[in-house]
Amino acid sequence: MLIIVLFGAPGAGKGTQAVLMANTHGLIHVSTGDMLRQEIAAQTELGKLAEATIYKGELVPDELVVAMMREQIEKYAGAKGFIFDGFPRTRAQAQALDQLMEEKRMSITAMLALDVPTEELLNRLKKRGEISGRTDDLFLDVIQNRINVYHQKTIPIIEYYRAQQKYHPIEGTGSIKEVSERINERIRELYGCLPVK
Ligand code: C5P
Ligand code: MG
């Protein structure tokens, strides 16, 4: 199984690239952000909590997103592989994911981290705010808070995956196609060293 954690700041291009990767490599794309937005649209209890949290640019509690992930992994148990987009976002989530993987006799193949300078992130998010309808892309203070939360809570998981030799930084600037070619090249290398089943 090819199991990729697609990592990057808000606006780094995770969602865009995850969709392309899922199509190219036949993987299941699991986006915690998209799932939370669906809960909001359906006005579930989780959706109501997520709405307030996302609107401030904060993170939903670890247990809730971990439970959502478990559900998806169990739902697609026979899949060829997964792309986790926007998860894990904290060290506790990364540890919970490893526990879940162990329980299911699975393991993360690699964490691919899209590197994009902050200035470029701000430009992309501002543009996305004009077209996406996402409430968290509309206000500069919310965007700034998401980037702060990313620095404080999410960046530390780079070390977590580096210690497992699973951290692969990828240049996230340039066109969508250029970035996806860089990702595919890395995936080909990873496929090459996967055990044959
Ligand atoms: O991943 P994405 O940028 O689409 O997530 C949008 C928002 O959803 C985040 O800013 C955060 O408020 C929330 N989220 C979260 N925990 C996750 C993923 C997303 O709280 N693991
Ligand atoms: Mg996204």
PDB file of N, CA, C and O in Angstrom, residues 5-8 14-15 18 29-33 36 59 65 69 83-90 93 154:
ATOM      1  N   VAL A   5       1.352  11.068   3.360  1.00  0.00           N
ATOM      2  CA  VAL A   5       0.888  12.253   4.080  1.00  0.00           C
ATOM      3  C   VAL A   5       1.325  13.453   3.242  1.00  0.00           C
ATOM      4  O   VAL A   5       2.516  13.664   3.030  1.00  0.00           O
ATOM      5  N   LEU A   6       0.354  14.199   2.734  1.00  0.00           N
ATOM      6  CA  LEU A   6       0.684  15.389   1.946  1.00  0.00           C
ATOM      7  C   LEU A   6       0.623  16.594   2.882  1.00  0.00           C
ATOM      8  O   LEU A   6      -0.437  16.947   3.397  1.00  0.00           O
ATOM      9  N   PHE A   7       1.807  17.169   3.079  1.00  0.00           N
ATOM     10  CA  PHE A   7       1.972  18.197   4.108  1.00  0.00           C
ATOM     11  C   PHE A   7       2.254  19.549   3.464  1.00  0.00           C
ATOM     12  O   PHE A   7       2.843  19.619   2.384  1.00  0.00           O
ATOM     13  N   GLY A   8       1.820  20.615   4.137  1.00  0.00           N
ATOM     14  CA  GLY A   8       2.156  21.956   3.652  1.00  0.00           C
ATOM     15  C   GLY A   8       1.298  22.992   4.345  1.00  0.00           C
ATOM     16  O   GLY A   8       0.259  22.680   4.928  1.00  0.00           O
ATOM     17  N   LYS A  14      -1.987  21.600  -1.357  1.00  0.00           N
ATOM     18  CA  LYS A  14      -2.233  20.205  -0.976  1.00  0.00           C
ATOM     19  C   LYS A  14      -3.470  19.631  -1.669  1.00  0.00           C
ATOM     20  O   LYS A  14      -3.412  18.554  -2.256  1.00  0.00           O
ATOM     21  N   GLY A  15      -4.586  20.364  -1.586  1.00  0.00           N
ATOM     22  CA  GLY A  15      -5.840  19.861  -2.154  1.00  0.00           C
ATOM     23  C   GLY A  15      -5.728  19.643  -3.658  1.00  0.00           C
ATOM     24  O   GLY A  15      -6.110  18.587  -4.176  1.00  0.00           O
ATOM     25  N   ALA A  18      -3.369  16.725  -4.324  1.00  0.00           N
ATOM     26  CA  ALA A  18      -3.906  15.447  -3.838  1.00  0.00           C
ATOM     27  C   ALA A  18      -4.893  14.860  -4.843  1.00  0.00           C
ATOM     28  O   ALA A  18      -4.894  13.651  -5.089  1.00  0.00           O
ATOM     29  N   HIS A  29      -8.240   9.772  -1.741  1.00  0.00           N
ATOM     30  CA  HIS A  29      -7.894  11.099  -1.218  1.00  0.00           C
ATOM     31  C   HIS A  29      -8.743  11.386   0.020  1.00  0.00           C
ATOM     32  O   HIS A  29      -9.961  11.456  -0.089  1.00  0.00           O
ATOM     33  N   VAL A  30      -8.087  11.525   1.156  1.00  0.00           N
ATOM     34  CA  VAL A  30      -8.816  11.842   2.386  1.00  0.00           C
ATOM     35  C   VAL A  30      -8.425  13.250   2.822  1.00  0.00           C
ATOM     36  O   VAL A  30      -7.282  13.498   3.204  1.00  0.00           O
ATOM     37  N   SER A  31      -9.362  14.189   2.726  1.00  0.00           N
ATOM     38  CA  SER A  31      -9.111  15.573   3.132  1.00  0.00           C
ATOM     39  C   SER A  31      -9.952  15.899   4.356  1.00  0.00           C
ATOM     40  O   SER A  31     -11.177  15.968   4.271  1.00  0.00           O
ATOM     41  N   THR A  32      -9.288  16.086   5.490  1.00  0.00           N
ATOM     42  CA  THR A  32     -10.035  16.397   6.716  1.00  0.00           C
ATOM     43  C   THR A  32     -10.742  17.751   6.588  1.00  0.00           C
ATOM     44  O   THR A  32     -11.853  17.909   7.080  1.00  0.00           O
ATOM     45  N   GLY A  33     -10.105  18.702   5.897  1.00  0.00           N
ATOM     46  CA  GLY A  33     -10.735  20.016   5.704  1.00  0.00           C
ATOM     47  C   GLY A  33     -12.036  19.881   4.914  1.00  0.00           C
ATOM     48  O   GLY A  33     -13.074  20.439   5.285  1.00  0.00           O
ATOM     49  N   LEU A  36     -14.704  18.298   7.035  1.00  0.00           N
ATOM     50  CA  LEU A  36     -15.268  19.257   8.001  1.00  0.00           C
ATOM     51  C   LEU A  36     -16.227  20.213   7.303  1.00  0.00           C
ATOM     52  O   LEU A  36     -17.290  20.528   7.827  1.00  0.00           O
ATOM     53  N   LEU A  59      -7.733  25.025  15.145  1.00  0.00           N
ATOM     54  CA  LEU A  59      -7.830  23.599  14.819  1.00  0.00           C
ATOM     55  C   LEU A  59      -8.920  22.911  15.636  1.00  0.00           C
ATOM     56  O   LEU A  59      -9.078  23.175  16.828  1.00  0.00           O
ATOM     57  N   VAL A  65     -10.861  14.817  14.781  1.00  0.00           N
ATOM     58  CA  VAL A  65     -10.328  14.552  13.436  1.00  0.00           C
ATOM     59  C   VAL A  65      -9.750  13.140  13.339  1.00  0.00           C
ATOM     60  O   VAL A  65      -9.852  12.495  12.296  1.00  0.00           O
ATOM     61  N   MET A  69     -10.748  10.235  10.614  1.00  0.00           N
ATOM     62  CA  MET A  69      -9.750   9.503   9.829  1.00  0.00           C
ATOM     63  C   MET A  69      -9.960   7.997   9.940  1.00  0.00           C
ATOM     64  O   MET A  69      -9.903   7.274   8.957  1.00  0.00           O
ATOM     65  N   ILE A  83      -4.024   9.088   0.265  1.00  0.00           N
ATOM     66  CA  ILE A  83      -3.337  10.374   0.437  1.00  0.00           C
ATOM     67  C   ILE A  83      -4.063  11.094   1.555  1.00  0.00           C
ATOM     68  O   ILE A  83      -5.268  11.333   1.463  1.00  0.00           O
ATOM     69  N   PHE A  84      -3.343  11.422   2.595  1.00  0.00           N
ATOM     70  CA  PHE A  84      -3.919  12.197   3.688  1.00  0.00           C
ATOM     71  C   PHE A  84      -3.568  13.665   3.461  1.00  0.00           C
ATOM     72  O   PHE A  84      -2.393  14.037   3.458  1.00  0.00           O
ATOM     73  N   ASP A  85      -4.594  14.468   3.242  1.00  0.00           N
ATOM     74  CA  ASP A  85      -4.411  15.889   2.896  1.00  0.00           C
ATOM     75  C   ASP A  85      -4.941  16.749   4.041  1.00  0.00           C
ATOM     76  O   ASP A  85      -6.126  16.725   4.344  1.00  0.00           O
ATOM     77  N   GLY A  86      -4.037  17.469   4.686  1.00  0.00           N
ATOM     78  CA  GLY A  86      -4.450  18.342   5.783  1.00  0.00           C
ATOM     79  C   GLY A  86      -4.487  17.623   7.128  1.00  0.00           C
ATOM     80  O   GLY A  86      -4.987  18.159   8.107  1.00  0.00           O
ATOM     81  N   PHE A  87      -3.960  16.448   7.170  1.00  0.00           N
ATOM     82  CA  PHE A  87      -3.890  15.649   8.393  1.00  0.00           C
ATOM     83  C   PHE A  87      -2.645  14.780   8.318  1.00  0.00           C
ATOM     84  O   PHE A  87      -2.397  14.216   7.255  1.00  0.00           O
ATOM     85  N   PRO A  88      -1.879  14.609   9.376  1.00  0.00           N
ATOM     86  CA  PRO A  88      -2.019  15.211  10.694  1.00  0.00           C
ATOM     87  C   PRO A  88      -1.587  16.680  10.734  1.00  0.00           C
ATOM     88  O   PRO A  88      -0.762  17.102   9.948  1.00  0.00           O
ATOM     89  N   ARG A  89      -2.157  17.411  11.679  1.00  0.00           N
ATOM     90  CA  ARG A  89      -1.811  18.822  11.829  1.00  0.00           C
ATOM     91  C   ARG A  89      -1.147  19.127  13.166  1.00  0.00           C
ATOM     92  O   ARG A  89      -0.721  20.255  13.398  1.00  0.00           O
ATOM     93  N   THR A  90      -1.085  18.123  14.035  1.00  0.00           N
ATOM     94  CA  THR A  90      -0.391  18.278  15.322  1.00  0.00           C
ATOM     95  C   THR A  90       0.405  16.997  15.583  1.00  0.00           C
ATOM     96  O   THR A  90       0.151  15.959  14.964  1.00  0.00           O
ATOM     97  N   GLN A  93      -1.802  14.218  16.647  1.00  0.00           N
ATOM     98  CA  GLN A  93      -2.488  13.586  15.509  1.00  0.00           C
ATOM     99  C   GLN A  93      -1.540  12.636  14.771  1.00  0.00           C
ATOM    100  O   GLN A  93      -1.950  11.557  14.337  1.00  0.00           O
ATOM    101  N   THR A 154       1.849  22.753  13.625  1.00  0.00           N
ATOM    102  CA  THR A 154       1.960  21.784  12.534  1.00  0.00           C
ATOM    103  C   THR A 154       3.410  21.547  12.110  1.00  0.00           C
ATOM    104  O   THR A 154       3.815  20.401  11.913  1.00  0.00           O
TER     105      THR A 154
END
